[in-house]
Coordinates of C-alpha atoms and ligand atoms in Angstrom, one line a residue:
X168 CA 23.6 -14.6 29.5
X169 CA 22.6 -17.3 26.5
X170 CA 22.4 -16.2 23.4
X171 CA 18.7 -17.3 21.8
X172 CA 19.4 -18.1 18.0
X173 CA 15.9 -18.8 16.3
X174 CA 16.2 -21.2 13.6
X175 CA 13.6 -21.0 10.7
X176 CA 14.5 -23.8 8.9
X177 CA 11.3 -23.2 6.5
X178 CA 11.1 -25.3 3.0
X179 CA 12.6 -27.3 0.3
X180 CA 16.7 -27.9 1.0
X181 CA 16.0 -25.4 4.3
X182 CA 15.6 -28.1 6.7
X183 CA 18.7 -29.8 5.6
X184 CA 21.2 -27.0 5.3
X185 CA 19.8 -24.9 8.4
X186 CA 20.5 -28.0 10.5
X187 CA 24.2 -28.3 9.3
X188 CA 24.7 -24.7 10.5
X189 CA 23.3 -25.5 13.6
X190 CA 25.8 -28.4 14.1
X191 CA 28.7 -26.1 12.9
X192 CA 27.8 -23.2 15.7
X193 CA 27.9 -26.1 18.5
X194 CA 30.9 -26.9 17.4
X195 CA 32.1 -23.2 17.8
X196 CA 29.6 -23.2 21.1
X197 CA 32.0 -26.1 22.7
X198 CA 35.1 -24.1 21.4
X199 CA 34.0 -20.4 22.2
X200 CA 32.0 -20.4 25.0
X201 CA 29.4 -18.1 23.7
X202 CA 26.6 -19.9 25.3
X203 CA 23.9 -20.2 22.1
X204 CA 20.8 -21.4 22.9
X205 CA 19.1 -22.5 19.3
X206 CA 14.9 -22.6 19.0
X207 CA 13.3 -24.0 15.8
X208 CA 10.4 -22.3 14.2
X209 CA 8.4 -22.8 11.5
X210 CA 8.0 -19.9 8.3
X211 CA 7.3 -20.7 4.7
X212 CA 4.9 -23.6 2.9
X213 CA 5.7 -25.8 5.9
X214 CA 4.3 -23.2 8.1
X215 CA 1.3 -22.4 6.0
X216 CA -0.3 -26.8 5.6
X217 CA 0.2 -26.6 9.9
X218 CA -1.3 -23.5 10.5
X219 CA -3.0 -21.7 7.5
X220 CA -0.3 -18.9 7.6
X221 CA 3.3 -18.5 6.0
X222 CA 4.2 -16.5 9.2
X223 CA 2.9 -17.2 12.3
X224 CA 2.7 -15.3 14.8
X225 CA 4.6 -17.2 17.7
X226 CA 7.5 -17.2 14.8
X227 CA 7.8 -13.2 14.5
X228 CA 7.7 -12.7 18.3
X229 CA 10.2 -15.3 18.9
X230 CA 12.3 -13.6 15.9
X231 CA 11.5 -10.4 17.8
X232 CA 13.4 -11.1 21.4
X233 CA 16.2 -13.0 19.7
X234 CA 19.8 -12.7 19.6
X235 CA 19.6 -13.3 16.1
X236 CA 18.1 -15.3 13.4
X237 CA 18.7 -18.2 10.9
X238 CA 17.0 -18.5 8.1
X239 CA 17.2 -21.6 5.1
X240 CA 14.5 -21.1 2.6
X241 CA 11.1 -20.9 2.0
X242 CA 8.6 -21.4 -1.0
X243 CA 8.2 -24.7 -3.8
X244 CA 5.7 -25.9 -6.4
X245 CA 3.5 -27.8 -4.0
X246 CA 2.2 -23.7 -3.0
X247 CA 2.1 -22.4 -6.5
X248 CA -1.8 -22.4 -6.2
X249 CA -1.8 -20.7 -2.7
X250 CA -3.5 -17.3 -3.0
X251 CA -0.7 -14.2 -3.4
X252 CA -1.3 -13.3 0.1
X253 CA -0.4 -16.4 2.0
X254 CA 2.5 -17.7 -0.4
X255 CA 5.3 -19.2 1.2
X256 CA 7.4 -16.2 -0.1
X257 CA 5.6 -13.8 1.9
X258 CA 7.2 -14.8 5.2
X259 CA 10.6 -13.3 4.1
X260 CA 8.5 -10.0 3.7
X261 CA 6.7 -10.5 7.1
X262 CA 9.7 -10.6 8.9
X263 CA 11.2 -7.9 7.1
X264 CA 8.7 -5.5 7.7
X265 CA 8.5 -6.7 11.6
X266 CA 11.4 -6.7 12.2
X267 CA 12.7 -3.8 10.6
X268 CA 15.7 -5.1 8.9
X269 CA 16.8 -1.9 6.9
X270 CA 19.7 -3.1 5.4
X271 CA 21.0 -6.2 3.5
X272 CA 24.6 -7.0 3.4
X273 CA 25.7 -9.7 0.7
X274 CA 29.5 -10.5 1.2
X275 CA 31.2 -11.6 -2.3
X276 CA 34.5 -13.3 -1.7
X277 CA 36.0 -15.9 -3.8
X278 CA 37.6 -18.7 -2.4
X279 CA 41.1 -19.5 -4.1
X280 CA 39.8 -23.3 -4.7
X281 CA 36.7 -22.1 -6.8
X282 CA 38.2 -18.8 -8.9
X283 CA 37.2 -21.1 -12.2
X284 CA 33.5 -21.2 -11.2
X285 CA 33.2 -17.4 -11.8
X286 CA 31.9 -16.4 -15.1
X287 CA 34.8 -13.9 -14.7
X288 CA 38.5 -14.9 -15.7
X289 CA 40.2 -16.3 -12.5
X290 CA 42.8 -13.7 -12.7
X291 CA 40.3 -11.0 -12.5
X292 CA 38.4 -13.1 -9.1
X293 CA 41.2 -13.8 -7.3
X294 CA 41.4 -11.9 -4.3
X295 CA 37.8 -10.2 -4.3
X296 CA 36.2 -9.7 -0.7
X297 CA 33.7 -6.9 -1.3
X298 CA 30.5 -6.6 0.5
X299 CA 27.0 -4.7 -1.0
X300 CA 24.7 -2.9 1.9
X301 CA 21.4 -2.5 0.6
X302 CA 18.9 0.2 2.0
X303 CA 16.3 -2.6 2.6
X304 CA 12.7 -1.0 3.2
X305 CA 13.0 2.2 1.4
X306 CA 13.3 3.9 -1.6
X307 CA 11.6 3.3 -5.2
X308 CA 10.1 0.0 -3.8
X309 CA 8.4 1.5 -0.8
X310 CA 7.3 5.1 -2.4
X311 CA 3.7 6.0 -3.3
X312 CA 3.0 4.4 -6.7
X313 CA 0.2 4.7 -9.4
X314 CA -0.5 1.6 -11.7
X315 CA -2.6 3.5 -14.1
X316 CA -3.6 7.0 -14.8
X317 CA -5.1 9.0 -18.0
X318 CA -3.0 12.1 -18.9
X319 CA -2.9 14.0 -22.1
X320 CA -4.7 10.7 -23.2
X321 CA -2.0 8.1 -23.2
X322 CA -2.0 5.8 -20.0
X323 CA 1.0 6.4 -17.7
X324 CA 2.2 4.3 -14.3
X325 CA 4.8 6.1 -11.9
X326 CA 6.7 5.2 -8.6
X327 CA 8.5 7.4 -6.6
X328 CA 11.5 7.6 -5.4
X329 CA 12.3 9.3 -1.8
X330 CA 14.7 8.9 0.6
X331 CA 15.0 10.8 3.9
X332 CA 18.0 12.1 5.9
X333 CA 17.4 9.8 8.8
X334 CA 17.2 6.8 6.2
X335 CA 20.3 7.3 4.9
X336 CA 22.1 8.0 8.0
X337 CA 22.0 4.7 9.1
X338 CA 22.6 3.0 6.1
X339 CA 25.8 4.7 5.8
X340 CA 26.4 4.2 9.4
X341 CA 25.9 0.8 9.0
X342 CA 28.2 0.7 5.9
X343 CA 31.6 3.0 8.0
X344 CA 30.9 0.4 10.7
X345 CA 31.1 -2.6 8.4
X346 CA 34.3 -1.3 6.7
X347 CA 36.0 -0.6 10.1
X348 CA 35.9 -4.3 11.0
X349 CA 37.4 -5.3 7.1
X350 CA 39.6 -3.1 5.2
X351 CA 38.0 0.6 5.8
X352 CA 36.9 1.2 2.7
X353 CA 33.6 3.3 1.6
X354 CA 32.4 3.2 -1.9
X355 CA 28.9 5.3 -1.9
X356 CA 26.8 4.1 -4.9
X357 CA 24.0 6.7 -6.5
X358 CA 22.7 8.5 -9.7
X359 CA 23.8 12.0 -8.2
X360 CA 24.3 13.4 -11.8
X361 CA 20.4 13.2 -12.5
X362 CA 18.6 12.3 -9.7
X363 CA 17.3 14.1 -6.6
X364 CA 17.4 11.5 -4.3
X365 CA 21.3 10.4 -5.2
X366 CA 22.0 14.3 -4.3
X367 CA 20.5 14.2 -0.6
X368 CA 22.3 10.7 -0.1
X369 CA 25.8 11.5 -1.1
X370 CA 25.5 15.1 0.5
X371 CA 24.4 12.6 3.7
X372 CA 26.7 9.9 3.1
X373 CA 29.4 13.1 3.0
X374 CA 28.2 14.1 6.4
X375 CA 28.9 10.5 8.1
X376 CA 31.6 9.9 6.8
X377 CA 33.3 12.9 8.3
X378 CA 32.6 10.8 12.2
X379 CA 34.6 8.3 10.3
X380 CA 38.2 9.7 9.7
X381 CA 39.7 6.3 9.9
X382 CA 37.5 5.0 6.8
X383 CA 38.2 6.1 3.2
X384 CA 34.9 7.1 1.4
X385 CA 34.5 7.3 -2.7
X386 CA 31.3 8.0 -4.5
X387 CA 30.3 6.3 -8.1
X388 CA 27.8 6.8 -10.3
X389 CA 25.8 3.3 -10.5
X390 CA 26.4 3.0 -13.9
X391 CA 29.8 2.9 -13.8
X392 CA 29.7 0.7 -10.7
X393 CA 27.6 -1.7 -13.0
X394 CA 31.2 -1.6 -15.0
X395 CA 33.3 -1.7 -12.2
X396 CA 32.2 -4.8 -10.8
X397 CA 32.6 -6.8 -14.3
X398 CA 35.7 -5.2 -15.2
X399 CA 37.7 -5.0 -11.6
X400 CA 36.1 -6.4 -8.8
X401 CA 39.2 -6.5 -6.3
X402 CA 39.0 -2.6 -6.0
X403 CA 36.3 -3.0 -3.6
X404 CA 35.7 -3.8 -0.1
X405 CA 32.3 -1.8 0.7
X406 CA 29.6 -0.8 -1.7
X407 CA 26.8 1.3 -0.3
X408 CA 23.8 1.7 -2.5
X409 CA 19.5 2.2 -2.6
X410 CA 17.7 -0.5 -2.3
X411 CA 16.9 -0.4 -6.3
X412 CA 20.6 0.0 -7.2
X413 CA 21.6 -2.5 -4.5
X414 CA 18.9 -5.1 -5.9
X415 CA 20.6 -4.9 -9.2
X416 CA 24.4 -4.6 -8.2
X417 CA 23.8 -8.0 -5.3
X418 CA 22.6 -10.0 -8.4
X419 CA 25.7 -8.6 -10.3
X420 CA 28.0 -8.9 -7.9
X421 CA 26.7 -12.7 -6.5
X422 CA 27.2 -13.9 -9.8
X423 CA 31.3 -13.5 -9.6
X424 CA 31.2 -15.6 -6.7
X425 CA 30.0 -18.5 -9.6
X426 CA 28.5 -20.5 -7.1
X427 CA 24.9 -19.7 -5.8
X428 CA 24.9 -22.3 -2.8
X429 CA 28.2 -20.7 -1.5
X430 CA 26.6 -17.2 -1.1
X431 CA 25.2 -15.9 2.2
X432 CA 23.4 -13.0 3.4
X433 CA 22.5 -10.7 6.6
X434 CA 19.8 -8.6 6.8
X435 CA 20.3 -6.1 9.5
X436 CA 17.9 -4.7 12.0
X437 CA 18.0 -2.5 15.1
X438 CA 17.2 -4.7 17.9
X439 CA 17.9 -8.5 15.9
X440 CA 19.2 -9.5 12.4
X441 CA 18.3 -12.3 10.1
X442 CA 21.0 -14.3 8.1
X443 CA 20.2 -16.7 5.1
X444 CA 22.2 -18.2 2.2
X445 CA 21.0 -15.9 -0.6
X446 CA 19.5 -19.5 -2.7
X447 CA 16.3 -20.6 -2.4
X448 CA 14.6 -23.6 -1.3
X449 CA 16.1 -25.5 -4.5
X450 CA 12.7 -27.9 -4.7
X451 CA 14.7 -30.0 -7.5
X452 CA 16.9 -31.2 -4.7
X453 CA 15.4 -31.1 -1.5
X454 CA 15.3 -34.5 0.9
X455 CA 18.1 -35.8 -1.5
X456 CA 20.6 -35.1 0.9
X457 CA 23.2 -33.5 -1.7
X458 CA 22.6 -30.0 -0.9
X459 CA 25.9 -27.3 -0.6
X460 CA 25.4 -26.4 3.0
X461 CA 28.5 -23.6 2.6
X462 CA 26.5 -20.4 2.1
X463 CA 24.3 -21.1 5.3
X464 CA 27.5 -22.0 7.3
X465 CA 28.9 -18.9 6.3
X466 CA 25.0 -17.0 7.1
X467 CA 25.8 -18.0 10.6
X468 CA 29.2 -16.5 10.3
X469 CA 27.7 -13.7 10.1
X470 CA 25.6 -13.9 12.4
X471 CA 28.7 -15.0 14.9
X472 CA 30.2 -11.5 13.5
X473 CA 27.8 -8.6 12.9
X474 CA 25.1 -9.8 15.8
X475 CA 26.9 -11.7 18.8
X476 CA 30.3 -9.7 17.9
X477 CA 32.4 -12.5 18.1
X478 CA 34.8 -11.7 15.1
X479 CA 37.4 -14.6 15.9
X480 CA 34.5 -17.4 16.4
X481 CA 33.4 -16.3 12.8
X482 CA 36.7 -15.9 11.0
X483 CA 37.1 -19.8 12.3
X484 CA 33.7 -21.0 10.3
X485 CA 35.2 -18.8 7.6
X486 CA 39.0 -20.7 7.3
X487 CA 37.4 -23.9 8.1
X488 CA 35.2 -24.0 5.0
X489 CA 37.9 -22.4 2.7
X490 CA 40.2 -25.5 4.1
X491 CA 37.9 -27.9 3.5
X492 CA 37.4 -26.6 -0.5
X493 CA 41.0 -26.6 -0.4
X494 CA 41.4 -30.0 0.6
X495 CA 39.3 -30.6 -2.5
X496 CA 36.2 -32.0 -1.3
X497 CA 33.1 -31.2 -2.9
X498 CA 29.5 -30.9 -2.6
X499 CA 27.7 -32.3 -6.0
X500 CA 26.6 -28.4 -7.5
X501 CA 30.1 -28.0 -7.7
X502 CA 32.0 -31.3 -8.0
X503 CA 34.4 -32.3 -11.1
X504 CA 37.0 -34.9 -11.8
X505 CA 39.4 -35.0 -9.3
X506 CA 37.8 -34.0 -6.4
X507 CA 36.2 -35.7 -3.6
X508 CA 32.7 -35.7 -3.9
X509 CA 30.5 -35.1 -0.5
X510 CA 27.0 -34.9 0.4
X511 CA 25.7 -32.2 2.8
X512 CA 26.2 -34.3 6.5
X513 CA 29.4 -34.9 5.1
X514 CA 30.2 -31.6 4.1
X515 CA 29.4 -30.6 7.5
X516 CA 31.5 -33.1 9.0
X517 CA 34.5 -32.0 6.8
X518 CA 34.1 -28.2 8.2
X519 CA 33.3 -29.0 11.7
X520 CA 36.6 -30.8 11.4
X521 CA 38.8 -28.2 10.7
X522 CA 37.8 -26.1 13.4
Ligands
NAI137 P1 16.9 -21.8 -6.0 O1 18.0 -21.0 -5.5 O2 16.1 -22.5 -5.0 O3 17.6 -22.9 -7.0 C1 18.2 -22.6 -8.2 C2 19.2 -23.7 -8.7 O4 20.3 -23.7 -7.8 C3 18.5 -25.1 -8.5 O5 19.0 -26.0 -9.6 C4 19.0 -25.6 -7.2 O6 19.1 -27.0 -7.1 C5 20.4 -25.0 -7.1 N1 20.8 -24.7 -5.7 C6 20.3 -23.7 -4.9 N2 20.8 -23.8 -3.7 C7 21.7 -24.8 -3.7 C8 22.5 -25.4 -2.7 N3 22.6 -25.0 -1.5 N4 23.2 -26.5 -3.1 C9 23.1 -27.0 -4.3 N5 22.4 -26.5 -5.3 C10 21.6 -25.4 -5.0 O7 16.0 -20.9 -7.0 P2 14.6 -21.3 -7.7 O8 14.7 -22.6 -8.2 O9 14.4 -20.1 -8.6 O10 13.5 -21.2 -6.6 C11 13.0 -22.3 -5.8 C12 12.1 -21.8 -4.8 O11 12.8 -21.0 -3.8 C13 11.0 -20.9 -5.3 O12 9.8 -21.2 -4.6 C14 11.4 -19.5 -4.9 O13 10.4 -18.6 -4.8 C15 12.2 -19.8 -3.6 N6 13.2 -18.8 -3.3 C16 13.3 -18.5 -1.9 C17 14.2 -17.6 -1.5 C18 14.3 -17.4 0.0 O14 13.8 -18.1 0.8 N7 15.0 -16.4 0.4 C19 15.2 -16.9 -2.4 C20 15.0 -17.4 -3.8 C21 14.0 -18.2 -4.2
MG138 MG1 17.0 -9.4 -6.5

């Protein structure tokens, strides 16, 4: 049966990189044999000057009955006037909400060839592969809120913050099963010491993890995690969080990596997943040609991995764009002296090579 991949190339740099990962899972297609079928469709500003809407509707139900989807970027200056409710931005949240996608996963590993990017000392990034999953659609961010209320006459806001048995569940389901294909390691993030919420979740995440016996499971308090992550990054291989504490720790933890266009992204659903670098649309750039094309190459890694199950076929896009940093060559966001400069089709070429 062919895999359908729906490609939503979207705005800015999207078109450029989205069609570089494209050209990279052909490659694997021709050495594989997973059969991928690819179908473009349109999200974003692009979508919204052809049809009035930043998420059409022929996009989500193509989205819907794929295999899996790739995303590039959406959003850009020329839409700054748009009204709120048909900004480019809003077609991540669209297809978010349609198609479920409760959980993000950001892998953070450092490639040997860029240790000196990190703001980190090279001796403390060498070596780290961790990965953050996110509880995507729930939590603080989703709870009943108030934006303004009298009481005891001072004005007062509040959001709150629930989570439910069957939420967490298959978060931390997610999280056991992402650990048993990498090193089998647990690390359950929460405020268990103050809050309500962190209670029910590690009491929960407790409970999974006994269906797990061949996974190790630790618990931190997300302040100390906050430490962790500056201080020794290497002693982690899967962080699972909120989706307010795993907003916060992604942006922490990205930032070791050094390099925002070498970053990619899953967001996980029950019946199809979406992968994206986690950049933007990098509007400074876009049409020049120059953009670093790694972190969508390694979104559909991920997608070879976590939604077709094809471990070996993603491990290859993996080694292929290590080699290729190793071999020195360079795309401009992160070329210096002595390396070989390259531009994105080049880039492309350079990885498709080596696989
Ligand atoms: P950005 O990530 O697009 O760009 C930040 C800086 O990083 C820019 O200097 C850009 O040139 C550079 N950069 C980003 N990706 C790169 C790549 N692959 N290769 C080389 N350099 C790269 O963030 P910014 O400028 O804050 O946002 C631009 C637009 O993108 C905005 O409209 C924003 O809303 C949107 N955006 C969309 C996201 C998405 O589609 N998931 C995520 C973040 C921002
Ligand atoms: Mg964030």
């Amino acid at each position: 049966m062919a895999k359908k991949i729906v490609v939503i190339p979207g705005d800015g740099i999207g078109e450029e990189i989205t069609a570089s990962a494209v050209r990279v899972l052909q490659r694997i297609d021709e050495k594989f044999r997973i059969g991928m079928v690819f179908e473009k469709h349109d999200a974003g500003g692009t979508a919204y000057d052809l049809y009035g809407t930043p998420l059409p509707q022929e996009t989500i139900d193509a989205a819907r009955v794929s295999d899996g989807v790739l995303f590039g970027a959406v959003g850009g200056d020329k839409w700054d006037a748009v009204a709120p409710a048909l900004r480019p931005e809003r077609a991540i949240l669209g297809l978010r909400k349609n198609l479920g996608l409760y959980a993000n996963l950001r892998p953070v590993k450092v490639a040997d060839a860029l240790t000196e990017y990190s703001p980190l000392k090279p001796e403390l990034v060498r070596g780290v592969d961790l990965v953050i999953v996110r509880e995507l659609i729930g939590g603080i961010y989703f709870g009943e809120k108030c934006e303004s209320e009298m009481q005891d006459g001072h004005e007062r806001a509040w959001d709150l913050e629930n989570y439910s048995v069957p939420e967490v569940e298959r978060i931390s389901k997610l999280a056991f099963e992402t650990a048993r294909l990498r090193r089998g390691r647990v690390t359950s993030v929460d405020k268990a010491n103050v809050l309500a919420t962190s209670r029910l979740w590690r009491r929960t995440v407790t409970k999974v993890a006994a269906g797990y016996n061949d996974v190790e499971l630790n618990h931190l308090y997300v302040d100390n995690c906050a430490m962790q992550l500056a201080v020794r990054p290497t002693q982690f291989d899967v962080i699972v969080t909120g989706n307010l504490f795993g907003d916060i720790l992604s942006d922490e933890a990205a930032v070791i990596g050094g390099s925002i266009g070498m970053m990619p992204s899953a967001s996980i659903g029950a019946n199809t997943s979406l992968y994206e670098p986690i950049h933007g649309s990098a509007p400074d750039i876009a049409g020049k040609g120059i953009a670093n094309p790694i972190g969508t190459i390694l979104s559909a890694a991920m997608l070879l991995r976590y939604s077709l199950h094809e471990d070996e076929a993603a491990k290859a896009v993996e080694d292929a764009c290590d080699k290729a940093l190793t071999d020195g060559y360079r795309t401009a966001d992160l070329w210096k002296d002595g390396f070989t400069k390259a531009n994105t089709t080049e880039m492309t070429e350079i990885i498709i090579k080596r696989i």
